[in-house]
Short mmCIF file of C-alpha atoms in Angstrom, two decimals:
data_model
loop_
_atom_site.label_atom_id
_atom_site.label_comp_id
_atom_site.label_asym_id
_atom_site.label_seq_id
_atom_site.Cartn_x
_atom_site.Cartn_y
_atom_site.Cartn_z
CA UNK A 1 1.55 -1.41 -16.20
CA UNK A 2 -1.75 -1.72 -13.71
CA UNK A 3 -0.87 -0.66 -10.49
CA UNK A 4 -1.81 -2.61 -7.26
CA UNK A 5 -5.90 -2.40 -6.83
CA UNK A 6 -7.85 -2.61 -3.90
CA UNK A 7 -11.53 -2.94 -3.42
CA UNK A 8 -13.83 -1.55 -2.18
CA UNK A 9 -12.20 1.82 -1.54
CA UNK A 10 -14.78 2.39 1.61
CA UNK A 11 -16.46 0.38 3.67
CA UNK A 12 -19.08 0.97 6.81
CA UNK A 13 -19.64 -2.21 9.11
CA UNK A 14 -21.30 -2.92 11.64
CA UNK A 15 -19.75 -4.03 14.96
CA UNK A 16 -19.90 -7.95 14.91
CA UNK A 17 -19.59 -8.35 11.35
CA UNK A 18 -17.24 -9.45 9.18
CA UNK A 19 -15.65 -7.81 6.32
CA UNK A 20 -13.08 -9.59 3.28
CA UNK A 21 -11.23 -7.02 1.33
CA UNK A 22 -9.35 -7.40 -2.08
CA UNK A 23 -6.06 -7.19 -3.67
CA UNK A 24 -4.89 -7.39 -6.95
CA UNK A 25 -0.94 -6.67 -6.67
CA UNK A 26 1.12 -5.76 -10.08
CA UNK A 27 1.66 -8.50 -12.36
CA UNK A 28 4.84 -10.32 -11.61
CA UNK A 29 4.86 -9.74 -8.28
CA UNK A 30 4.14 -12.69 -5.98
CA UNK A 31 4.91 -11.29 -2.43
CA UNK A 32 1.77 -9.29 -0.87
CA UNK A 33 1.54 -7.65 2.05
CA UNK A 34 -1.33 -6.21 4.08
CA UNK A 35 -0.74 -3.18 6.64
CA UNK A 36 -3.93 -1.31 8.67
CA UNK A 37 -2.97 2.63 8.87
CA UNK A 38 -4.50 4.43 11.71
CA UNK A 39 -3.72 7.88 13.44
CA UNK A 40 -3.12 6.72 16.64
CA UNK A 41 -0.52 3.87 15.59
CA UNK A 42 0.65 4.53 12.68
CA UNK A 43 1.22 1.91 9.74
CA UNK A 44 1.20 -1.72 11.00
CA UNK A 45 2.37 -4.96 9.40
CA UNK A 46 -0.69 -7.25 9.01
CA UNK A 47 0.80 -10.38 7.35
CA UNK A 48 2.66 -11.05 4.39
CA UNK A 49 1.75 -13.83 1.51
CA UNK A 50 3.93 -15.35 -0.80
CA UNK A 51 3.76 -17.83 -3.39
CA UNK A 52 0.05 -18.69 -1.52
CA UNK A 53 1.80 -18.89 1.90
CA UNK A 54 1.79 -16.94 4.57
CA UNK A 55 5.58 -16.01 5.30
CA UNK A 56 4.89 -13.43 7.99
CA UNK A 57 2.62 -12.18 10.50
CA UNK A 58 2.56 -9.20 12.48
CA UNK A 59 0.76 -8.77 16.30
CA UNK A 60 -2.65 -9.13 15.30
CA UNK A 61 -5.39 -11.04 16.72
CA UNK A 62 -6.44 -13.68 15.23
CA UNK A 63 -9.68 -12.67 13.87
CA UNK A 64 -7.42 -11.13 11.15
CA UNK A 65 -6.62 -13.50 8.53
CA UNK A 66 -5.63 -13.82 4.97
CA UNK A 67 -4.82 -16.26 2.18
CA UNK A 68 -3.34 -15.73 -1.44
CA UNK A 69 -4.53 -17.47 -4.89
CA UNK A 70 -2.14 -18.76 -7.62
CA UNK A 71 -2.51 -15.40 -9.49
CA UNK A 72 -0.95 -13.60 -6.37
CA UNK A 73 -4.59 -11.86 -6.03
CA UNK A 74 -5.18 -11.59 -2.01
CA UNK A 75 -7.58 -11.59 0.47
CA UNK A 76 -7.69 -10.17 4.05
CA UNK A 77 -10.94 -11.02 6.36
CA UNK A 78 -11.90 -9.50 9.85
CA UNK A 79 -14.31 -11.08 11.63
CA UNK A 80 -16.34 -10.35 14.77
CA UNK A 81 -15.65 -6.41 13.91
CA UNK A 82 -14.62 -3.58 16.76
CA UNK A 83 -14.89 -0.22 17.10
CA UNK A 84 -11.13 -0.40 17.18
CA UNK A 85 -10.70 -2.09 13.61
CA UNK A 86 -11.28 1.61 11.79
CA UNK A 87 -8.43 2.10 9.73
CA UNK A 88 -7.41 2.48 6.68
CA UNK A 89 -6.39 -0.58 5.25
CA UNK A 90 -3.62 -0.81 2.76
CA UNK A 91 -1.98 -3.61 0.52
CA UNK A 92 1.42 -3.63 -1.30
CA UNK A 93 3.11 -5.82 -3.83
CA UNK A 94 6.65 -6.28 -4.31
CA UNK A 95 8.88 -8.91 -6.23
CA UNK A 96 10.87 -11.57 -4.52
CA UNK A 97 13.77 -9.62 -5.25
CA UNK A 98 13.50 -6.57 -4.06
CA UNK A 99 11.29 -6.48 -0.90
CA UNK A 100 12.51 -3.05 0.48
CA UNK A 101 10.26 -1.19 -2.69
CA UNK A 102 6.76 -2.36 -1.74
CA UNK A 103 4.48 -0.64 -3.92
CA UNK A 104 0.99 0.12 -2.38
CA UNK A 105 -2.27 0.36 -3.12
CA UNK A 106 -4.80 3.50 -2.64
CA UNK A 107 -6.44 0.87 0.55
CA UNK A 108 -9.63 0.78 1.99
CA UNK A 109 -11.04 2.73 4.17
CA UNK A 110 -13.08 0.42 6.61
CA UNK A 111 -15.81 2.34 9.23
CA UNK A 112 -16.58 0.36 11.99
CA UNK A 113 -19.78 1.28 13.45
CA UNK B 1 13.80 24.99 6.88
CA UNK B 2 16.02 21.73 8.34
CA UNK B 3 15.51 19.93 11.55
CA UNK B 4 18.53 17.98 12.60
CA UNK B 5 19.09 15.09 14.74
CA UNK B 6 15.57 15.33 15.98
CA UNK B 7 12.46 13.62 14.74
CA UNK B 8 9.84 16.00 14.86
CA UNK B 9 5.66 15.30 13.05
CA UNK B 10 5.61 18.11 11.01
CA UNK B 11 8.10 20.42 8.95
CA UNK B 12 7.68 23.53 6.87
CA UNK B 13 10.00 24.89 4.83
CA UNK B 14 10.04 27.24 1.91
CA UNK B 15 9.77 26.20 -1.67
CA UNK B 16 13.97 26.09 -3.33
CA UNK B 17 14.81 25.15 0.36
CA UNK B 18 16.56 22.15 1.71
CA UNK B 19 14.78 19.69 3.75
CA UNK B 20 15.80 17.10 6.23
CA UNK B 21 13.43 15.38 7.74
CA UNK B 22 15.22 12.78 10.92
CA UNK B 23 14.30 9.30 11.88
CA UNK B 24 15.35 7.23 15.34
CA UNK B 25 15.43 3.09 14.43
CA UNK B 26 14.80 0.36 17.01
CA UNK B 27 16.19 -2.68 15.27
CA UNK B 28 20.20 -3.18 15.00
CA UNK B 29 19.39 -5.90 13.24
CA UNK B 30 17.83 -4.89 10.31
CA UNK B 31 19.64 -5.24 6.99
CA UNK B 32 17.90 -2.10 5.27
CA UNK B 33 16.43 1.38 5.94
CA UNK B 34 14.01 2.48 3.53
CA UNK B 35 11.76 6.23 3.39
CA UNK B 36 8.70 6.41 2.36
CA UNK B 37 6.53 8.88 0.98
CA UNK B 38 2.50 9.39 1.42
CA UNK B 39 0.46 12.03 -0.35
CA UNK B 40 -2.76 12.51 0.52
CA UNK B 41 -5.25 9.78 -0.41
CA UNK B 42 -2.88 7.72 -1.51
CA UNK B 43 -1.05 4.90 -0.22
CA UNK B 44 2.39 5.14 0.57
CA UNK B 45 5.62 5.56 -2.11
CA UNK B 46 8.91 4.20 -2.47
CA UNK B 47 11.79 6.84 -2.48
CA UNK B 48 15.31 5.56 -1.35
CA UNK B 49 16.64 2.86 0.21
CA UNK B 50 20.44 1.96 2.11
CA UNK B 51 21.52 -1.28 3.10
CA UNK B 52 22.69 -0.94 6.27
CA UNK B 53 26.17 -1.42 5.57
CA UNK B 54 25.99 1.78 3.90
CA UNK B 55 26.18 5.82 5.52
CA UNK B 56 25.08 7.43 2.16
CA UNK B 57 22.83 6.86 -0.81
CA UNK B 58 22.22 9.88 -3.66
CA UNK B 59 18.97 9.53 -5.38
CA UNK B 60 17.11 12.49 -7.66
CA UNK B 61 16.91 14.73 -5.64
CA UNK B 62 17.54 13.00 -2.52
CA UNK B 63 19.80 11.64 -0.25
CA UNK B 64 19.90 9.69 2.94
CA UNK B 65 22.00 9.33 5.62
CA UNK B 66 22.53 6.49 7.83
CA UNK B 67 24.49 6.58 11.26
CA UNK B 68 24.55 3.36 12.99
CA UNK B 69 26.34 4.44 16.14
CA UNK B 70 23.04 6.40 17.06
CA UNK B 71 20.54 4.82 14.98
CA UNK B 72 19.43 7.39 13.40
CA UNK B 73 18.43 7.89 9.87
CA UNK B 74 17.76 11.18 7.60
CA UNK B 75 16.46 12.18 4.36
CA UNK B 76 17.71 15.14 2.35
CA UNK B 77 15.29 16.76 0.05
CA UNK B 78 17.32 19.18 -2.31
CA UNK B 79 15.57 22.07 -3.92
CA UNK B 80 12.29 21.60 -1.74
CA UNK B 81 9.08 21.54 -4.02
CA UNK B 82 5.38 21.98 -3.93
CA UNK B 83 5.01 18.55 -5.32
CA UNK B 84 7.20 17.07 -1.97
CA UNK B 85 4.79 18.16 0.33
CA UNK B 86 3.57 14.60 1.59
CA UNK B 87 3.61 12.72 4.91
CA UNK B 88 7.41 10.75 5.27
CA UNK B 89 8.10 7.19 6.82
CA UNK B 90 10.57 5.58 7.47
CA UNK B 91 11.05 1.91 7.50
CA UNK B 92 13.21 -0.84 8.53
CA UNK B 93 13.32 -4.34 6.63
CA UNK B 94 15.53 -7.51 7.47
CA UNK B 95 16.11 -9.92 4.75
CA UNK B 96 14.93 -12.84 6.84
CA UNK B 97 11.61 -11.02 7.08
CA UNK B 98 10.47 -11.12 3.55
CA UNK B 99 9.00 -8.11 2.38
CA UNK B 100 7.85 -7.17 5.91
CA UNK B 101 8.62 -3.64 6.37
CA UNK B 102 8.19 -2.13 10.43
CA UNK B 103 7.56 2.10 9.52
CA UNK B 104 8.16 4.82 11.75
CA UNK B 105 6.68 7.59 13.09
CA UNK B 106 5.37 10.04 10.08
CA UNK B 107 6.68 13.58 9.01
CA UNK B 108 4.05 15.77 7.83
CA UNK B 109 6.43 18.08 5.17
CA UNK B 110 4.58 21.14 3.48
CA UNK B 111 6.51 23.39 1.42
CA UNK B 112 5.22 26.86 1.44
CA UNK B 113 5.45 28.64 -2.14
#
């Protein structure tokens, strides 16, 4: 069984661009979830899709958004890109039915620059 | 090779040893306490959960402790191996959240041979 699969792995951006990373959770599982890992704050909760709706979201700004597709696969966009947005950027899948075992992908490693 | 009652970022112990590794929780609230484990380059890995009506739960290996009455959390790692040495989180989820999961501060573990 495929794990959850993220791409790309790395990333460099400019400052003022915008960047759309992928998901691909396991098969069956419909929730997704998107965290940004950094060393200063630790793991964060992004937002959280399920069934193509957005059924959380965590204290971001708003040029952090997301969407789902009917085949679960997800999407995260940043626009207008900081300094501040370096992180490593991680997505997890779980089923509906068991939402304390997230299981995570390897993320992407944005560079803001 | 234990550190008890207080959460501290990093932990060595010696390979056979027993580890705990602590947690301090925010939420009351929340209906489950979860650890985490993150090796390096990698994104993070399910270990154990408790629902928060619980003050035990055995896994392989493992076991975690819950005390409500000081909100505190730990993990026991029996028989401490190479293969543990990882970065541990712990994480809170409420069942009105969806698969959001709020993590903790990280415990760098690394198990001397």
């Amino acid at each position: 069984k495929a794990g959850v699969t993220q791409t790309p792995r790395y990333l460099i951006k400019t400052r003022g661009q915008q960047v759309t990373l992928s998901c691909s959770p396991i098969s069956g599982h419909r929730s997704v979830s998107w965290y940004q890992q950094t060393p200063g704050q630790g793991l964060q909760f992004l937002f959280e899709y399920f069934s193509e709706t957005q059924r959380n979201k965590g204290n971001f700004p708003g040029r952090f958004s997301g969407r789902q597709f009917s085949n679960s696969r997800s999407e995260m966009n940043v626009s207008t890109l900081e300094l501040g947005d370096s992180a490593l950027y991680l997505c997890a899948s779980s089923l509906a039915t068991r939402n304390t075992e997230a299981f995570f992908g390897q993320g992407t490693r944005l560079t803001v620059v | 090779g234990e550190s008890v009652g207080l959460h501290l970022p990093t932990l060595s112990v010696q390979e056979g040893d027993n580890s705990i590794i602590n947690c301090a929780y925010s939420n009351s609230a929340s209906d489950y306490f979860i650890w985490y484990k993150q090796e390096s380059g990698k994104g993070p890995q399910f270990i154990i959960d408790i629902r928060s009506n619980m003050d035990k739960r055995q896994g392989q290996r493992v076991t975690v402790l819950l005390n409500k009455t000081v909100k505190h959390l730990s993990l026991q790692i029996a028989a401490t191996q190479p293969g543990d040495s990882a970065v541990y989180f712990c994480a809170e989820n409420k069942e009105t959240s969806g698969s959001r999961l709020t993590f903790g501060e990280g415990t760098q573990l690394t198990v001397n041979p």
